[in-house]
Amino acid sequence: MSEGVSIPAISLVLPVYNGERYLAEALDSIFSQTFTDFEVIAVDDHSTDATPAILADYASRHSNMSVLRNEENAKLPATLNRGFAQARGEWFSWTSDDNVLDPDTLGRLYAEATAGTADVYYADFRIIDAAGRVMQTHRVGEPHEIVTGNPIGCCFLYRREVDAKLGGYNEALFGVEDYDFWLRAARRGFAFAAIHEEMYSYRRHEGSLTATRAKQIYALSGPIMLKSIRELPRSPWRAFAFLNLLTRDPYHLRWELLLRAWRDHPPTVLKNWRKVAGWLRFVLRVRLGRS
């Protein structure tokens, strides 16, 4: 680092691929933050729409923004790794080109982070539709729930040491790179803290990754979750984790998970029979919809 160059408190990476539809709104929310000690590293994943022009315009007006461009489409995890390789901040975060930060998102996260002792802080958020209307609110899970799914969500701040120790995101796990990252962080002993305050808007629309790659995301996340569940001691909680893994995926019928749950703790299976029945109805709807 050159003498006299200040280190920002937060490095915020913005990966973008053909994001022209919502990109300006996302950038406006970033540069409207009440907390200003941050840098933005936008990484254009070889977009073919107006994304490069939009990024160049904002970078010309904001000295704390830099823009990188991939020479070919590298997908999200590789794009994140390229951005964080350039990050100078003490704390890291990233956001998507179709999501919106509240004006005090970074300030509230940073206040919690600097007052506490955890390594990863994450907060509640709301889900909005394509037009920006609030569809529902989402309360994030507690850290111990990480084996049953991703409790972290989309609004978070973590120490740069987490990225350094983990070696970034796994570039082979496009679609579940964030969940894998958090699981590896938990295994390495990094501490997580949930903040039950809404401070971010996650946009759900027809072009979002969760909408276009749901089946592949289920297929990739299943083995990752199963590995973590197997590491738990035999208990009612592990039985519930097996049931949760079974009932989250309508594309793959894995009845052995029900058997494993039963072997661990039959009362947990009986107590959650409605969960299994609801999943079977979901499976039927999905399969009839595909036929």
Short mmCIF file of C-alpha atoms in Angstrom, two decimals:
data_model
loop_
_atom_site.label_atom_id
_atom_site.label_comp_id
_atom_site.label_asym_id
_atom_site.label_seq_id
_atom_site.Cartn_x
_atom_site.Cartn_y
_atom_site.Cartn_z
CA MET A 1 0.00 0.00 0.00
CA SER A 2 1.40 3.38 -0.98
CA GLU A 3 2.07 5.84 1.81
CA GLY A 4 -0.81 8.24 2.32
CA VAL A 5 -3.44 6.00 0.68
CA SER A 6 -6.26 5.41 3.17
CA ILE A 7 -7.73 1.97 3.70
CA PRO A 8 -11.54 1.93 3.54
CA ALA A 9 -13.51 0.35 6.33
CA ILE A 10 -15.60 -1.70 3.89
CA SER A 11 -14.97 -3.16 0.47
CA LEU A 12 -18.22 -3.82 -1.40
CA VAL A 13 -17.97 -5.99 -4.51
CA LEU A 14 -20.67 -5.69 -7.16
CA PRO A 15 -20.65 -8.57 -9.67
CA VAL A 16 -22.68 -7.80 -12.79
CA TYR A 17 -23.70 -9.78 -15.84
CA ASN A 18 -26.15 -8.15 -18.25
CA GLY A 19 -27.65 -6.19 -15.41
CA GLU A 20 -28.83 -3.07 -17.23
CA ARG A 21 -32.45 -3.43 -16.08
CA TYR A 22 -31.85 -2.73 -12.38
CA LEU A 23 -28.18 -1.72 -12.21
CA ALA A 24 -28.69 2.03 -11.87
CA GLU A 25 -31.15 1.50 -9.01
CA ALA A 26 -28.68 -0.78 -7.25
CA LEU A 27 -25.84 1.73 -7.70
CA ASP A 28 -28.00 4.63 -6.53
CA SER A 29 -28.74 2.72 -3.33
CA ILE A 30 -25.02 2.13 -2.78
CA PHE A 31 -24.02 5.74 -3.28
CA SER A 32 -26.90 6.98 -1.11
CA GLN A 33 -25.40 5.35 1.98
CA THR A 34 -25.19 7.49 5.11
CA PHE A 35 -21.93 5.65 5.92
CA THR A 36 -19.30 6.73 3.42
CA ASP A 37 -16.06 4.96 4.37
CA PHE A 38 -16.29 2.27 1.71
CA GLU A 39 -15.06 1.36 -1.75
CA VAL A 40 -17.06 -0.25 -4.54
CA ILE A 41 -15.40 -2.75 -6.86
CA ALA A 42 -17.72 -3.53 -9.76
CA VAL A 43 -16.78 -6.58 -11.82
CA ASP A 44 -18.47 -6.85 -15.19
CA ASP A 45 -18.66 -10.53 -16.12
CA HIS A 46 -18.37 -9.84 -19.87
CA SER A 47 -21.81 -8.27 -20.27
CA THR A 48 -23.27 -7.75 -23.75
CA ASP A 49 -25.88 -5.13 -22.83
CA ALA A 50 -25.55 -1.55 -21.56
CA THR A 51 -23.89 -2.64 -18.30
CA PRO A 52 -20.37 -1.39 -19.23
CA ALA A 53 -21.67 2.08 -20.08
CA ILE A 54 -23.69 2.33 -16.86
CA LEU A 55 -20.70 1.26 -14.76
CA ALA A 56 -18.40 3.70 -16.53
CA ASP A 57 -20.83 6.55 -15.94
CA TYR A 58 -21.07 5.91 -12.19
CA ALA A 59 -17.32 5.36 -11.84
CA SER A 60 -16.68 8.72 -13.50
CA ARG A 61 -18.79 10.40 -10.82
CA HIS A 62 -17.64 8.46 -7.75
CA SER A 63 -13.98 8.36 -6.81
CA ASN A 64 -14.48 5.37 -4.49
CA MET A 65 -15.65 3.14 -7.35
CA SER A 66 -13.48 1.04 -9.65
CA VAL A 67 -14.56 -1.20 -12.52
CA LEU A 68 -13.04 -4.47 -13.70
CA ARG A 69 -14.16 -6.47 -16.73
CA ASN A 70 -13.73 -10.18 -17.30
CA GLU A 71 -12.38 -11.06 -20.74
CA GLU A 72 -14.91 -13.90 -20.89
CA ASN A 73 -17.96 -14.88 -18.90
CA ALA A 74 -16.50 -16.44 -15.75
CA LYS A 75 -19.69 -16.89 -13.65
CA LEU A 76 -20.42 -15.51 -10.21
CA PRO A 77 -17.89 -17.19 -7.86
CA ALA A 78 -14.91 -16.41 -10.09
CA THR A 79 -16.18 -12.86 -10.54
CA LEU A 80 -16.44 -12.42 -6.78
CA ASN A 81 -12.92 -13.73 -6.28
CA ARG A 82 -11.55 -11.29 -8.82
CA GLY A 83 -13.26 -8.41 -7.06
CA PHE A 84 -12.12 -9.35 -3.58
CA ALA A 85 -8.56 -9.87 -4.82
CA GLN A 86 -8.54 -6.08 -5.36
CA ALA A 87 -10.32 -5.21 -2.11
CA ARG A 88 -8.49 -3.05 0.44
CA GLY A 89 -11.10 -2.85 3.20
CA GLU A 90 -11.07 -4.28 6.70
CA TRP A 91 -14.55 -5.72 6.17
CA PHE A 92 -16.01 -7.34 3.06
CA SER A 93 -19.47 -7.57 1.54
CA TRP A 94 -21.06 -7.96 -1.87
CA THR A 95 -24.39 -7.16 -3.41
CA SER A 96 -26.20 -7.98 -6.64
CA ASP A 97 -27.13 -5.70 -9.52
CA ASP A 98 -30.86 -6.25 -8.95
CA ASN A 99 -30.97 -5.71 -5.18
CA VAL A 100 -31.29 -2.52 -3.14
CA LEU A 101 -29.53 -1.38 0.02
CA ASP A 102 -31.37 0.76 2.56
CA PRO A 103 -29.63 4.15 3.06
CA ASP A 104 -28.16 3.01 6.39
CA THR A 105 -27.34 -0.61 5.51
CA LEU A 106 -23.56 -0.31 5.62
CA GLY A 107 -23.60 1.96 8.64
CA ARG A 108 -25.77 -0.38 10.69
CA LEU A 109 -23.74 -3.44 9.72
CA TYR A 110 -20.47 -1.70 10.50
CA ALA A 111 -21.72 -0.44 13.86
CA GLU A 112 -22.65 -3.98 14.86
CA ALA A 113 -19.37 -5.37 13.56
CA THR A 114 -17.14 -2.90 15.37
CA ALA A 115 -19.09 -3.25 18.62
CA GLY A 116 -19.04 -7.05 18.64
CA THR A 117 -16.60 -9.92 18.48
CA ALA A 118 -18.05 -12.07 15.69
CA ASP A 119 -16.46 -12.49 12.27
CA VAL A 120 -19.62 -12.56 10.15
CA TYR A 121 -22.67 -10.34 10.70
CA TYR A 122 -25.89 -10.81 8.76
CA ALA A 123 -29.30 -9.17 8.83
CA ASP A 124 -32.97 -9.63 8.01
CA PHE A 125 -34.22 -8.42 4.64
CA ARG A 126 -37.37 -7.97 2.61
CA ILE A 127 -38.23 -9.62 -0.69
CA ILE A 128 -39.45 -7.35 -3.48
CA ASP A 129 -40.86 -8.09 -6.91
CA ALA A 130 -39.73 -6.84 -10.30
CA ALA A 131 -41.49 -3.50 -9.72
CA GLY A 132 -39.98 -3.03 -6.28
CA ARG A 133 -43.13 -3.88 -4.33
CA VAL A 134 -42.58 -5.65 -1.01
CA MET A 135 -43.77 -9.26 -1.24
CA GLN A 136 -42.69 -10.48 2.18
CA THR A 137 -40.09 -10.04 4.89
CA HIS A 138 -37.44 -12.61 5.72
CA ARG A 139 -36.07 -13.24 9.20
CA VAL A 140 -32.64 -14.82 8.91
CA GLY A 141 -31.84 -18.00 10.79
CA GLU A 142 -29.54 -18.48 13.74
CA PRO A 143 -25.91 -19.54 13.21
CA HIS A 144 -26.44 -23.13 14.41
CA GLU A 145 -29.05 -23.65 11.69
CA ILE A 146 -26.45 -23.53 8.94
CA VAL A 147 -26.53 -27.32 8.45
CA THR A 148 -30.21 -27.17 7.43
CA GLY A 149 -29.79 -24.42 4.85
CA ASN A 150 -28.26 -21.01 4.36
CA PRO A 151 -29.32 -18.83 7.31
CA ILE A 152 -27.12 -15.91 6.25
CA GLY A 153 -29.17 -14.55 3.39
CA CYS A 154 -28.12 -11.63 1.20
CA CYS A 155 -27.21 -8.84 3.65
CA PHE A 156 -23.92 -9.40 5.45
CA LEU A 157 -20.50 -8.11 6.45
CA TYR A 158 -17.46 -10.24 7.23
CA ARG A 159 -13.84 -9.75 8.19
CA ARG A 160 -11.29 -9.83 5.36
CA GLU A 161 -9.53 -12.61 7.30
CA VAL A 162 -12.45 -14.91 6.54
CA ASP A 163 -11.85 -14.57 2.81
CA ALA A 164 -8.10 -14.94 3.25
CA LYS A 165 -8.32 -18.11 5.33
CA LEU A 166 -10.90 -19.74 3.04
CA GLY A 167 -9.20 -18.77 -0.21
CA GLY A 168 -12.31 -17.10 -1.54
CA TYR A 169 -15.35 -18.72 -3.14
CA ASN A 170 -15.33 -22.18 -4.72
CA GLU A 171 -15.50 -21.47 -8.45
CA ALA A 172 -16.92 -24.93 -9.20
CA LEU A 173 -20.06 -24.28 -7.16
CA PHE A 174 -21.87 -21.60 -9.16
CA GLY A 175 -25.27 -21.16 -7.53
CA VAL A 176 -24.32 -22.31 -4.05
CA GLU A 177 -20.94 -20.59 -3.71
CA ASP A 178 -22.20 -18.45 -0.84
CA TYR A 179 -23.60 -21.36 1.18
CA ASP A 180 -20.39 -23.33 0.71
CA PHE A 181 -18.39 -20.26 1.78
CA TRP A 182 -20.36 -19.90 5.02
CA LEU A 183 -20.14 -23.60 5.81
CA ARG A 184 -16.38 -23.57 5.38
CA ALA A 185 -16.16 -20.46 7.55
CA ALA A 186 -18.14 -22.20 10.30
CA ARG A 187 -15.89 -25.26 10.11
CA ARG A 188 -12.82 -23.04 10.46
CA GLY A 189 -14.23 -21.64 13.69
CA PHE A 190 -15.31 -18.18 12.54
CA ALA A 191 -18.14 -16.77 14.65
CA PHE A 192 -21.48 -15.64 13.18
CA ALA A 193 -24.00 -13.15 14.57
CA ALA A 194 -27.55 -12.56 13.34
CA ILE A 195 -29.02 -9.05 13.34
CA HIS A 196 -32.80 -9.14 13.40
CA GLU A 197 -33.38 -5.83 11.68
CA GLU A 198 -34.47 -5.40 8.03
CA MET A 199 -31.98 -3.35 6.09
CA TYR A 200 -31.91 -4.70 2.52
CA SER A 201 -34.26 -5.53 -0.36
CA TYR A 202 -33.76 -8.75 -2.31
CA ARG A 203 -35.46 -8.70 -5.70
CA ARG A 204 -37.14 -11.84 -6.94
CA HIS A 205 -37.97 -11.82 -10.65
CA GLU A 206 -38.02 -14.08 -13.66
CA GLY A 207 -34.37 -13.44 -14.53
CA SER A 208 -32.86 -13.99 -11.06
CA LEU A 209 -30.52 -16.90 -10.47
CA THR A 210 -32.84 -18.56 -7.97
CA ALA A 211 -35.61 -18.51 -10.58
CA THR A 212 -33.58 -19.75 -13.55
CA ARG A 213 -31.30 -22.34 -11.93
CA ALA A 214 -33.38 -23.79 -9.10
CA LYS A 215 -32.92 -27.46 -10.04
CA GLN A 216 -29.16 -27.13 -10.39
CA ILE A 217 -28.91 -25.23 -7.10
CA TYR A 218 -30.75 -28.03 -5.29
CA ALA A 219 -28.46 -30.62 -6.89
CA LEU A 220 -25.30 -28.78 -5.85
CA SER A 221 -26.38 -27.83 -2.35
CA GLY A 222 -27.66 -31.28 -1.37
CA PRO A 223 -24.26 -33.01 -1.06
CA ILE A 224 -22.81 -29.98 0.73
CA MET A 225 -25.59 -30.06 3.31
CA LEU A 226 -25.42 -33.83 3.70
CA LYS A 227 -21.71 -33.71 4.51
CA SER A 228 -22.33 -31.20 7.29
CA ILE A 229 -25.31 -33.12 8.68
CA ARG A 230 -23.31 -36.35 8.86
CA GLU A 231 -20.74 -34.57 11.01
CA LEU A 232 -23.38 -33.86 13.69
CA PRO A 233 -23.81 -36.24 16.62
CA ARG A 234 -26.84 -38.50 16.49
CA SER A 235 -29.69 -36.47 17.99
CA PRO A 236 -33.21 -35.10 17.38
CA TRP A 237 -31.56 -32.08 15.73
CA ARG A 238 -29.71 -34.29 13.24
CA ALA A 239 -32.93 -36.18 12.53
CA PHE A 240 -34.64 -32.87 11.77
CA ALA A 241 -31.71 -31.84 9.55
CA PHE A 242 -32.11 -35.04 7.50
CA LEU A 243 -35.84 -34.35 7.15
CA ASN A 244 -35.18 -30.76 6.13
CA LEU A 245 -32.74 -31.89 3.44
CA LEU A 246 -35.31 -34.37 2.13
CA THR A 247 -38.17 -31.88 1.98
CA ARG A 248 -36.38 -28.88 0.49
CA ASP A 249 -35.89 -30.45 -2.95
CA PRO A 250 -38.85 -31.31 -5.21
CA TYR A 251 -36.63 -32.60 -8.02
CA HIS A 252 -34.78 -35.44 -6.29
CA LEU A 253 -36.55 -38.12 -4.22
CA ARG A 254 -34.11 -39.29 -1.55
CA TRP A 255 -36.06 -41.62 0.70
CA GLU A 256 -32.88 -42.78 2.43
CA LEU A 257 -32.87 -39.43 4.21
CA LEU A 258 -36.22 -40.26 5.78
CA LEU A 259 -34.79 -43.59 6.93
CA ARG A 260 -31.74 -41.87 8.41
CA ALA A 261 -33.97 -39.45 10.28
CA TRP A 262 -36.04 -42.34 11.62
CA ARG A 263 -32.93 -44.18 12.80
CA ASP A 264 -31.71 -41.07 14.60
CA HIS A 265 -34.96 -40.15 16.37
CA PRO A 266 -38.39 -41.59 15.38
CA PRO A 267 -40.38 -39.04 17.44
CA THR A 268 -38.90 -36.21 15.37
CA VAL A 269 -40.12 -37.87 12.18
CA LEU A 270 -43.60 -38.42 13.61
CA LYS A 271 -43.74 -34.85 14.89
CA ASN A 272 -42.91 -33.52 11.39
CA TRP A 273 -45.20 -35.73 9.31
CA ARG A 274 -47.02 -32.65 8.01
CA LYS A 275 -43.71 -31.31 6.71
CA VAL A 276 -43.17 -34.52 4.73
CA ALA A 277 -46.76 -34.55 3.47
CA GLY A 278 -46.50 -30.93 2.34
CA TRP A 279 -43.29 -31.73 0.50
CA LEU A 280 -44.96 -34.63 -1.32
CA ARG A 281 -47.72 -32.29 -2.50
CA PHE A 282 -45.04 -29.85 -3.66
CA VAL A 283 -43.26 -32.64 -5.55
CA LEU A 284 -46.51 -33.58 -7.27
CA ARG A 285 -47.19 -29.98 -8.34
CA VAL A 286 -43.67 -29.56 -9.71
CA ARG A 287 -43.76 -32.82 -11.63
CA LEU A 288 -47.21 -32.24 -13.07
CA GLY A 289 -46.13 -28.76 -14.10
CA ARG A 290 -43.16 -30.19 -16.00
CA SER A 291 -45.16 -32.85 -17.81
#
